[in-house]
PDB file of C-alpha atoms in Angstrom:
ATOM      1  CA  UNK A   1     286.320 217.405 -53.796  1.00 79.00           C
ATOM      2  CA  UNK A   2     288.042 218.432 -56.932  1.00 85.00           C
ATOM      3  CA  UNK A   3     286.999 221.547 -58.945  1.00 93.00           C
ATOM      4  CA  UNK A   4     286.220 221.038 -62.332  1.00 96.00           C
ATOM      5  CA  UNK A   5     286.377 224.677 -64.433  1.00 97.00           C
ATOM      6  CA  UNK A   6     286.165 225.719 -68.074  1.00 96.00           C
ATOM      7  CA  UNK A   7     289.959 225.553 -68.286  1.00 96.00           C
ATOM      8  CA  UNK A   8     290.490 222.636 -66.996  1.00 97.00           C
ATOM      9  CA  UNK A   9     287.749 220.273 -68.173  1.00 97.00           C
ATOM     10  CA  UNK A  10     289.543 218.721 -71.415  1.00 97.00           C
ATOM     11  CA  UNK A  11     292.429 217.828 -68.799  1.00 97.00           C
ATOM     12  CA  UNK A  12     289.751 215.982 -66.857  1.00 97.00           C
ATOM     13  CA  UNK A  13     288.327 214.205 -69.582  1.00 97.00           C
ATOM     14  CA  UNK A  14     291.648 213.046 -70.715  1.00 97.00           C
ATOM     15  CA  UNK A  15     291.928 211.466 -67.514  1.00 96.00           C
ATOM     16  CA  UNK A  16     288.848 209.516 -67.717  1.00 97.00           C
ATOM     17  CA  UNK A  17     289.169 208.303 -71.413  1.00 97.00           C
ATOM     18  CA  UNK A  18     292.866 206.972 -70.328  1.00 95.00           C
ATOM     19  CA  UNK A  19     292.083 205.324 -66.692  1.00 94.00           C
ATOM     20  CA  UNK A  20     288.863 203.518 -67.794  1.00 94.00           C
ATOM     21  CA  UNK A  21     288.295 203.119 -71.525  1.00 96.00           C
ATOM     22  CA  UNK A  22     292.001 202.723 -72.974  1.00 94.00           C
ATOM     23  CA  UNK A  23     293.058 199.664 -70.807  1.00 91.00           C
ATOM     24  CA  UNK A  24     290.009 197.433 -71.178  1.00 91.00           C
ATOM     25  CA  UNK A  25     291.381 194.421 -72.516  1.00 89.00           C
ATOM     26  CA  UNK A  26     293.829 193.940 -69.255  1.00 88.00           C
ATOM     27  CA  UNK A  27     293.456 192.045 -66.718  1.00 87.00           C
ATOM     28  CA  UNK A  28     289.899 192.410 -64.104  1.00 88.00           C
ATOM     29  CA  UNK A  29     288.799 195.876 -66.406  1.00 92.00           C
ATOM     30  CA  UNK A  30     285.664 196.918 -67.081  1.00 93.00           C
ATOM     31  CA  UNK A  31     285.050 196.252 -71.247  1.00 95.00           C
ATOM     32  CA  UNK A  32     282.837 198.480 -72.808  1.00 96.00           C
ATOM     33  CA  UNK A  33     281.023 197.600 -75.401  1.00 94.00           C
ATOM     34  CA  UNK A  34     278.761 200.605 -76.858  1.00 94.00           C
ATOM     35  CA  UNK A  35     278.794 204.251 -76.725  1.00 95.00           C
ATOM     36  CA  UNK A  36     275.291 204.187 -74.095  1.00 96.00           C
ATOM     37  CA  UNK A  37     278.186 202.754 -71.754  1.00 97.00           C
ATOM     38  CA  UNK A  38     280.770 205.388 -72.075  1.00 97.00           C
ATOM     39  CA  UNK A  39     278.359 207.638 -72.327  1.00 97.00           C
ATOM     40  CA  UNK A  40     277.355 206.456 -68.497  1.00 96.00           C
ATOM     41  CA  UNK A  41     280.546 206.192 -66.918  1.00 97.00           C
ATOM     42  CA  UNK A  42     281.979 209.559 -68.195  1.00 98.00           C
ATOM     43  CA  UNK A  43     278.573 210.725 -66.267  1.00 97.00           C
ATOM     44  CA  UNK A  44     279.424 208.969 -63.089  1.00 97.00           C
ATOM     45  CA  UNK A  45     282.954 209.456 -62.789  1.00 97.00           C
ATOM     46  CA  UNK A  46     282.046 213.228 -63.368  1.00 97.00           C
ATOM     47  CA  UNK A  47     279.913 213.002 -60.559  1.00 97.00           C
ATOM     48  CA  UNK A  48     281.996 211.204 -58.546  1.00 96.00           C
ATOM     49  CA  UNK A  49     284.867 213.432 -59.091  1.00 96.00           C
ATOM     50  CA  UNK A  50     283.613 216.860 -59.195  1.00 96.00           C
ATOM     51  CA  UNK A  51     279.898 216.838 -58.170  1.00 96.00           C
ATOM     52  CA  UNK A  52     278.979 217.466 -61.833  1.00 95.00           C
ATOM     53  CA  UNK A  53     275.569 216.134 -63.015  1.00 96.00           C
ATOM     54  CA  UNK A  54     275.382 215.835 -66.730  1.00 97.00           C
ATOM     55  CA  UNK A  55     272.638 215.809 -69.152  1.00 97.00           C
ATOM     56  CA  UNK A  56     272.704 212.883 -71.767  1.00 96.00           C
ATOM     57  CA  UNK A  57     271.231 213.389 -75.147  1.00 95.00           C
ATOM     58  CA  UNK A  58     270.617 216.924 -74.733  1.00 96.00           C
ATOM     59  CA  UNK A  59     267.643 217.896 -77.388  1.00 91.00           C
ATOM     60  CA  UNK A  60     268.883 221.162 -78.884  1.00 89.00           C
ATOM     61  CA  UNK A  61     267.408 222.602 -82.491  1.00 78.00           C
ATOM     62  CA  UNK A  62     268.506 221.504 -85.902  1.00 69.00           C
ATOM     63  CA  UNK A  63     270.933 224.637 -85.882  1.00 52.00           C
ATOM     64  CA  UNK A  64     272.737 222.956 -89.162  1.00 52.00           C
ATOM     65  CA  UNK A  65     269.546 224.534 -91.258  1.00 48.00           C
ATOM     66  CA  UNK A  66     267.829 226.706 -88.680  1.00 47.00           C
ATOM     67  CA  UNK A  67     264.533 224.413 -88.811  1.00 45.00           C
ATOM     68  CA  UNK A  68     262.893 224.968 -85.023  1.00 47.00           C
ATOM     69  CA  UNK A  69     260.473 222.508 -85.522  1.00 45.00           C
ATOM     70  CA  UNK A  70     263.202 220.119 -85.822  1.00 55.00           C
ATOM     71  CA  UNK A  71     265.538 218.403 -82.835  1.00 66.00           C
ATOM     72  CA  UNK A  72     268.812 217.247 -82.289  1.00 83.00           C
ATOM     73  CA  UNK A  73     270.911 215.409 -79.727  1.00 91.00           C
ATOM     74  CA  UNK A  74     274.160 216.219 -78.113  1.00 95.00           C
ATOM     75  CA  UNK A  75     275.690 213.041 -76.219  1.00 97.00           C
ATOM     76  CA  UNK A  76     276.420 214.961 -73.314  1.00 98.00           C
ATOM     77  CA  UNK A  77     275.821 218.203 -71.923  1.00 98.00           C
ATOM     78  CA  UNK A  78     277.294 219.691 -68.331  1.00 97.00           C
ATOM     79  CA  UNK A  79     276.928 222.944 -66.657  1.00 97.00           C
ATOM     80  CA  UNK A  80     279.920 224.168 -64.528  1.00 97.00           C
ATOM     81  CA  UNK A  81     279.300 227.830 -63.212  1.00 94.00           C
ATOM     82  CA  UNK A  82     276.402 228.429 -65.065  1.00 95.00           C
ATOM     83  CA  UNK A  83     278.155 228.304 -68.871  1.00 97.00           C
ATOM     84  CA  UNK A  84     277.554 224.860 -71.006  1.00 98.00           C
ATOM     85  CA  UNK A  85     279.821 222.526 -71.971  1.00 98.00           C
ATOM     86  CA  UNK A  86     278.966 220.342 -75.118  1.00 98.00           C
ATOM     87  CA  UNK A  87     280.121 216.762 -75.824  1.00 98.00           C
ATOM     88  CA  UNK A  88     279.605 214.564 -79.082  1.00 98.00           C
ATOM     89  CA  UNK A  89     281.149 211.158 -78.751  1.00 98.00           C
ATOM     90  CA  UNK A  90     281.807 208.258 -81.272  1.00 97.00           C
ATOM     91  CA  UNK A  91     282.811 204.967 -80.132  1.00 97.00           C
ATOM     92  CA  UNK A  92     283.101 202.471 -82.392  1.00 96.00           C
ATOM     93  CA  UNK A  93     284.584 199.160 -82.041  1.00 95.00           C
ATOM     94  CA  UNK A  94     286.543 196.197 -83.828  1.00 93.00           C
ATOM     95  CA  UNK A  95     285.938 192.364 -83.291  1.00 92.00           C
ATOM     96  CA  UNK A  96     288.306 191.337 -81.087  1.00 90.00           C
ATOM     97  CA  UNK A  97     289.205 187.299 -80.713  1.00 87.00           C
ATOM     98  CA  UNK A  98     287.229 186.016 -77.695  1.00 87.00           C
ATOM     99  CA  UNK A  99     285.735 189.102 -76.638  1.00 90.00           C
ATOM    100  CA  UNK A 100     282.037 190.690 -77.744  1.00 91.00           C
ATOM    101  CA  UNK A 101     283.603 193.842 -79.457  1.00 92.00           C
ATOM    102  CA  UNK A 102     280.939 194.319 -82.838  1.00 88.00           C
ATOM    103  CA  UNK A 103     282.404 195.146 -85.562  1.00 87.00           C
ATOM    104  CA  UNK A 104     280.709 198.758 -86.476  1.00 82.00           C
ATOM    105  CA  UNK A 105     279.357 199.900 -89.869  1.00 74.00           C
ATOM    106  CA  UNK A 106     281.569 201.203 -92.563  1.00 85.00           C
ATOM    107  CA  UNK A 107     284.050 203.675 -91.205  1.00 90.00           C
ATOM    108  CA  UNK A 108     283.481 205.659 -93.977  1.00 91.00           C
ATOM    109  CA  UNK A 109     279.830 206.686 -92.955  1.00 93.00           C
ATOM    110  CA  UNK A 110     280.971 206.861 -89.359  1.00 95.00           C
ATOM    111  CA  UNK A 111     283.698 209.736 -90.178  1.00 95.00           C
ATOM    112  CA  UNK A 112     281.424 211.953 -91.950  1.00 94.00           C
ATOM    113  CA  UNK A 113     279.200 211.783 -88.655  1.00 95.00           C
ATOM    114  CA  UNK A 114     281.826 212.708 -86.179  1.00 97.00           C
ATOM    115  CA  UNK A 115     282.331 216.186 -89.274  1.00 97.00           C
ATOM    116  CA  UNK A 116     279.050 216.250 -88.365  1.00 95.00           C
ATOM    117  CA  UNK A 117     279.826 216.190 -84.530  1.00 96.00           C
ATOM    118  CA  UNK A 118     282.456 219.421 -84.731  1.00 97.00           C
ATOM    119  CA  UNK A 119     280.050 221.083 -86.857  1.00 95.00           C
ATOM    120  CA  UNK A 120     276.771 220.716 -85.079  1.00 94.00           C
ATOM    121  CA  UNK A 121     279.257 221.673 -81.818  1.00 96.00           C
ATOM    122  CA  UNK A 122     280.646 225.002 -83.823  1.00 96.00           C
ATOM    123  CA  UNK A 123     276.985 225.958 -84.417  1.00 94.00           C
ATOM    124  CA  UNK A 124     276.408 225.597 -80.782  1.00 95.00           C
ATOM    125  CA  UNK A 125     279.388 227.834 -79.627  1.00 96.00           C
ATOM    126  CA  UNK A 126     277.865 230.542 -81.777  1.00 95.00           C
ATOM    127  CA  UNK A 127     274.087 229.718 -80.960  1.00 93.00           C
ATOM    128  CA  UNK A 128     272.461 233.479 -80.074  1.00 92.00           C
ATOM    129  CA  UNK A 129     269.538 231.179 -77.605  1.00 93.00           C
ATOM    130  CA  UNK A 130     271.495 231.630 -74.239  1.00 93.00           C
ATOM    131  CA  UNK A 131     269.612 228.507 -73.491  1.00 94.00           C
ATOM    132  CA  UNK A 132     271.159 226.391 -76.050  1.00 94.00           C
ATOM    133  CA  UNK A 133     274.505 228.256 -76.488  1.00 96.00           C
ATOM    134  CA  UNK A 134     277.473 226.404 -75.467  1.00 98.00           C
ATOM    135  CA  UNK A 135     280.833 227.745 -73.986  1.00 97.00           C
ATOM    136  CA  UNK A 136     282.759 224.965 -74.918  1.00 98.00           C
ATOM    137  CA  UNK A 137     282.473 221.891 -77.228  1.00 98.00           C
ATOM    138  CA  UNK A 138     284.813 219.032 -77.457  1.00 98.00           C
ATOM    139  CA  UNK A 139     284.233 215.959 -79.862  1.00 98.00           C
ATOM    140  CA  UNK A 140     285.215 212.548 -79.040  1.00 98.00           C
ATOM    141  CA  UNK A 141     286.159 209.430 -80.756  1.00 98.00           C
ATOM    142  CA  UNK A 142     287.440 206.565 -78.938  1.00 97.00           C
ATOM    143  CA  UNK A 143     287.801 203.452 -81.051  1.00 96.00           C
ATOM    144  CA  UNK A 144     290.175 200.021 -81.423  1.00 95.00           C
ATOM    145  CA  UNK A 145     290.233 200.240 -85.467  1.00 94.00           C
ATOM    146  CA  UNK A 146     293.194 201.055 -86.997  1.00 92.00           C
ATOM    147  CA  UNK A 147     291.615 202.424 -90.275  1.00 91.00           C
ATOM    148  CA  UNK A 148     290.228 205.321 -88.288  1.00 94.00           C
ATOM    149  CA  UNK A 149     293.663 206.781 -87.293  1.00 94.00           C
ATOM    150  CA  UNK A 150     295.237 205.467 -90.596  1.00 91.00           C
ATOM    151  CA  UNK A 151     295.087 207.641 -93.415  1.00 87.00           C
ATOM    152  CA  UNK A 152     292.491 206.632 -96.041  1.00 80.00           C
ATOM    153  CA  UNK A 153     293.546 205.477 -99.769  1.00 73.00           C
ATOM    154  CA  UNK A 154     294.251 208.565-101.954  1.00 68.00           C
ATOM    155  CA  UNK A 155     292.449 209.372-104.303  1.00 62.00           C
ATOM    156  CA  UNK A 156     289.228 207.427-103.064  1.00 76.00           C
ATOM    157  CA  UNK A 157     286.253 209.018-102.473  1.00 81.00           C
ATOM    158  CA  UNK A 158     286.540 208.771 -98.821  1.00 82.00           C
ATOM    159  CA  UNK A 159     290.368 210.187 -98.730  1.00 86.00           C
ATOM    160  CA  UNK A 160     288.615 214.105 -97.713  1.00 89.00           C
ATOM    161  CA  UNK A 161     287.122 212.844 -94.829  1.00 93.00           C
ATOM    162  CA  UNK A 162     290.017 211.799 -93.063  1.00 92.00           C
ATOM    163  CA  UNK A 163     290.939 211.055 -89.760  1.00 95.00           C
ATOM    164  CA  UNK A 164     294.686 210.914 -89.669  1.00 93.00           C
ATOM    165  CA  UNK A 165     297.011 212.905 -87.519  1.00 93.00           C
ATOM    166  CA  UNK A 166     297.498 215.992 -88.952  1.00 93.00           C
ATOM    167  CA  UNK A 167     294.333 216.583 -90.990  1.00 93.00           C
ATOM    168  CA  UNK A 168     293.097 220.087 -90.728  1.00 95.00           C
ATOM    169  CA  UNK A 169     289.452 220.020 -90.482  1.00 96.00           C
ATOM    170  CA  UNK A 170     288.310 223.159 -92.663  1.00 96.00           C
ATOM    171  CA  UNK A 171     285.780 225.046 -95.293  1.00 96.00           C
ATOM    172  CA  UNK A 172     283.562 222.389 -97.318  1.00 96.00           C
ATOM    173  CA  UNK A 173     283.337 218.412 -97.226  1.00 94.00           C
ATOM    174  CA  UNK A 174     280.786 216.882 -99.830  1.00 94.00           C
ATOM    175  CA  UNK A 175     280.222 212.879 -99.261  1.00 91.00           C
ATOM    176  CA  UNK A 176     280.360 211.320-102.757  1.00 89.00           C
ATOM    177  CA  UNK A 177     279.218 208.136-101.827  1.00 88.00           C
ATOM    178  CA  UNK A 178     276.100 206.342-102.284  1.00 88.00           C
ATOM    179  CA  UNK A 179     274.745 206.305 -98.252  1.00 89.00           C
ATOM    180  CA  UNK A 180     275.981 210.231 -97.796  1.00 89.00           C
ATOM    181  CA  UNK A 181     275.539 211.429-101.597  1.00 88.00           C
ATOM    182  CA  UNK A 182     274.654 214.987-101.209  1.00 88.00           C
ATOM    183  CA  UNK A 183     275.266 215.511 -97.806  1.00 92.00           C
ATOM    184  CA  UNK A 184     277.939 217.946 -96.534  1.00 93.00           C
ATOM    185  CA  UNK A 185     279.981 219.355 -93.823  1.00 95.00           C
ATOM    186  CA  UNK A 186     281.054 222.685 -93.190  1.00 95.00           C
ATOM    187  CA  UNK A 187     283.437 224.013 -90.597  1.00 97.00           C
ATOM    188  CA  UNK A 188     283.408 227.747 -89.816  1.00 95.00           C
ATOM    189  CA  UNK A 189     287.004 227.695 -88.343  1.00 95.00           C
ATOM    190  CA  UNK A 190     289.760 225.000 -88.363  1.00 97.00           C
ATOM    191  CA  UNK A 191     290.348 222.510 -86.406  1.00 97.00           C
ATOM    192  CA  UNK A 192     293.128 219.659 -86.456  1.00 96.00           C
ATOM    193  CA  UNK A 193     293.568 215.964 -85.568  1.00 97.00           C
ATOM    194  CA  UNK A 194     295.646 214.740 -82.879  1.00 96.00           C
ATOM    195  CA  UNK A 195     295.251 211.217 -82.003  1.00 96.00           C
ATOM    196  CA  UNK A 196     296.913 210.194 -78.314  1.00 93.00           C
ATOM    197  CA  UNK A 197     299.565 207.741 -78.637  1.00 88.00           C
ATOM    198  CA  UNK A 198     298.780 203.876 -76.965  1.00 86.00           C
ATOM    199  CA  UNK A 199     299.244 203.798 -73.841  1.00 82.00           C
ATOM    200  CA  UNK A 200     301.111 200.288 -74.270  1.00 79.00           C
ATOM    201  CA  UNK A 201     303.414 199.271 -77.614  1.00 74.00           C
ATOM    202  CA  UNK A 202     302.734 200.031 -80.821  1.00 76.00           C
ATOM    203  CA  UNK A 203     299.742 200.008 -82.755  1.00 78.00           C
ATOM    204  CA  UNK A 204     297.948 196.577 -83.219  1.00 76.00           C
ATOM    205  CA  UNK A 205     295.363 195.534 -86.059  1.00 83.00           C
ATOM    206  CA  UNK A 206     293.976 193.183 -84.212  1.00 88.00           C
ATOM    207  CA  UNK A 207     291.316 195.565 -82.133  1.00 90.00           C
ATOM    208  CA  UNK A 208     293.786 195.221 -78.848  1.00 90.00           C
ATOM    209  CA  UNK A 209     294.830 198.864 -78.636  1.00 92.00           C
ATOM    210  CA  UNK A 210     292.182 201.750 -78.006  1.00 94.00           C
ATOM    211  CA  UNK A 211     292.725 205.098 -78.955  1.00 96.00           C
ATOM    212  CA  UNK A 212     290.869 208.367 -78.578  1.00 97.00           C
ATOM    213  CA  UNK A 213     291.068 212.195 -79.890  1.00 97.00           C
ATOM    214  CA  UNK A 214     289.260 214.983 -78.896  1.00 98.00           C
ATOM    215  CA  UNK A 215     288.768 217.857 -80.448  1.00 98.00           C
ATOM    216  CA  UNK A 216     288.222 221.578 -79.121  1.00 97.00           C
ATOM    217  CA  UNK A 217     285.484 223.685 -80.587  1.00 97.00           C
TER     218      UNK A 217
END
């Protein structure tokens, strides 16, 4: 069986997101159509792999303003040699013609929560509680809508919480809108976008190519 290390377990992960989640729409694949599903699979195939078992919405405290009485979840949580490894993962998903893709809610609100996702996985890394620190942290968005790797409109209240390749994720984000108003994000170091390229073509609109980042805290 496979080892699966520290070093090498982004590598891995790529290789999951790309053979199962990425080709969906082809021919005889598995579709996925919620985050409880990937959520699964990236378990099993861990397991199946590398003899990993994970933990799935891992109850760690509301580090964001050190309230103990309070929880929150991480998506996934794996041990490998005794250190943790934290994962947050958004999936979110277009209508697609003939298939039973939802459409998700407003991609606005659902970019300020994956902030939230490298932030809450930041805290984590520098947690002092050996039993909730984390060695590693890697946030995950796999999605089929196009406005999530396109850059927002400028100057519209949703332009700072961009997704785009490129955009450095740093310092202070304040929502402005009505369903975030007062809420904010911030990022002790920096962090940048990358989406992976399709696998097939060009992009599509029509919610028939998936893509996916991660990023490293």
């Amino acid at each position: 069986m496979e080892e699966l290390t520290i070093k090498n377990v982004k590598e891995k992960l790529i290789e999951i997101i790309t053979e199962e989640f990425l080709c969906q729409l082809e021919k005889d694949k598995k579709h996925y159509y919620n985050e409880a599903q990937i959520q699964y699979k990236i378990g099993i195939e861990l397991y199946k792999k590398f003899g990993i078992e994970i933990t799935v919405e891992w109850g760690v405290p509301h580090v964001e303003n050190d309230l103990k009485s309070e929880k929150r979840r991480i998506d996934i949580m794996l041990e490998i040699g005794g250190k943790k490894v934290g994962i947050e993962l958004k999936y979110k998903t277009k209508a697609v013609a003939g298939e039973e893709y939802a459409k998700d809610s407003a991609d606005n609100d659902n970019k300020f929560e994956f902030f939230k996702d490298v932030q809450r996985l930041e805290d984590l890394r520098e947690e002092k509680n050996k039993k909730f620190h984390i060695e590693k942290g890697f946030a995950i968005f796999i999605t089929n809508e196009h406005l999530y790797w396109n850059p927002a409109g400028e100057e519209t209240y949703v332009e700072p919480f961009n997704l785009c390749d490129g955009t450095e994720l740093s310092g202070t984000y304040k929502a402005e809108w009505e369903s975030r108003k007062g809420q904010s994000v911030e990022f002790s170091g920096s962090h940048k976008i990358q989406w992976m390229p399709p696998l097939k073509g060009p992009d599509k609109k029509d919610g028939k190519t998936f893509r996916y980042l991660i990023v490293k805290v």
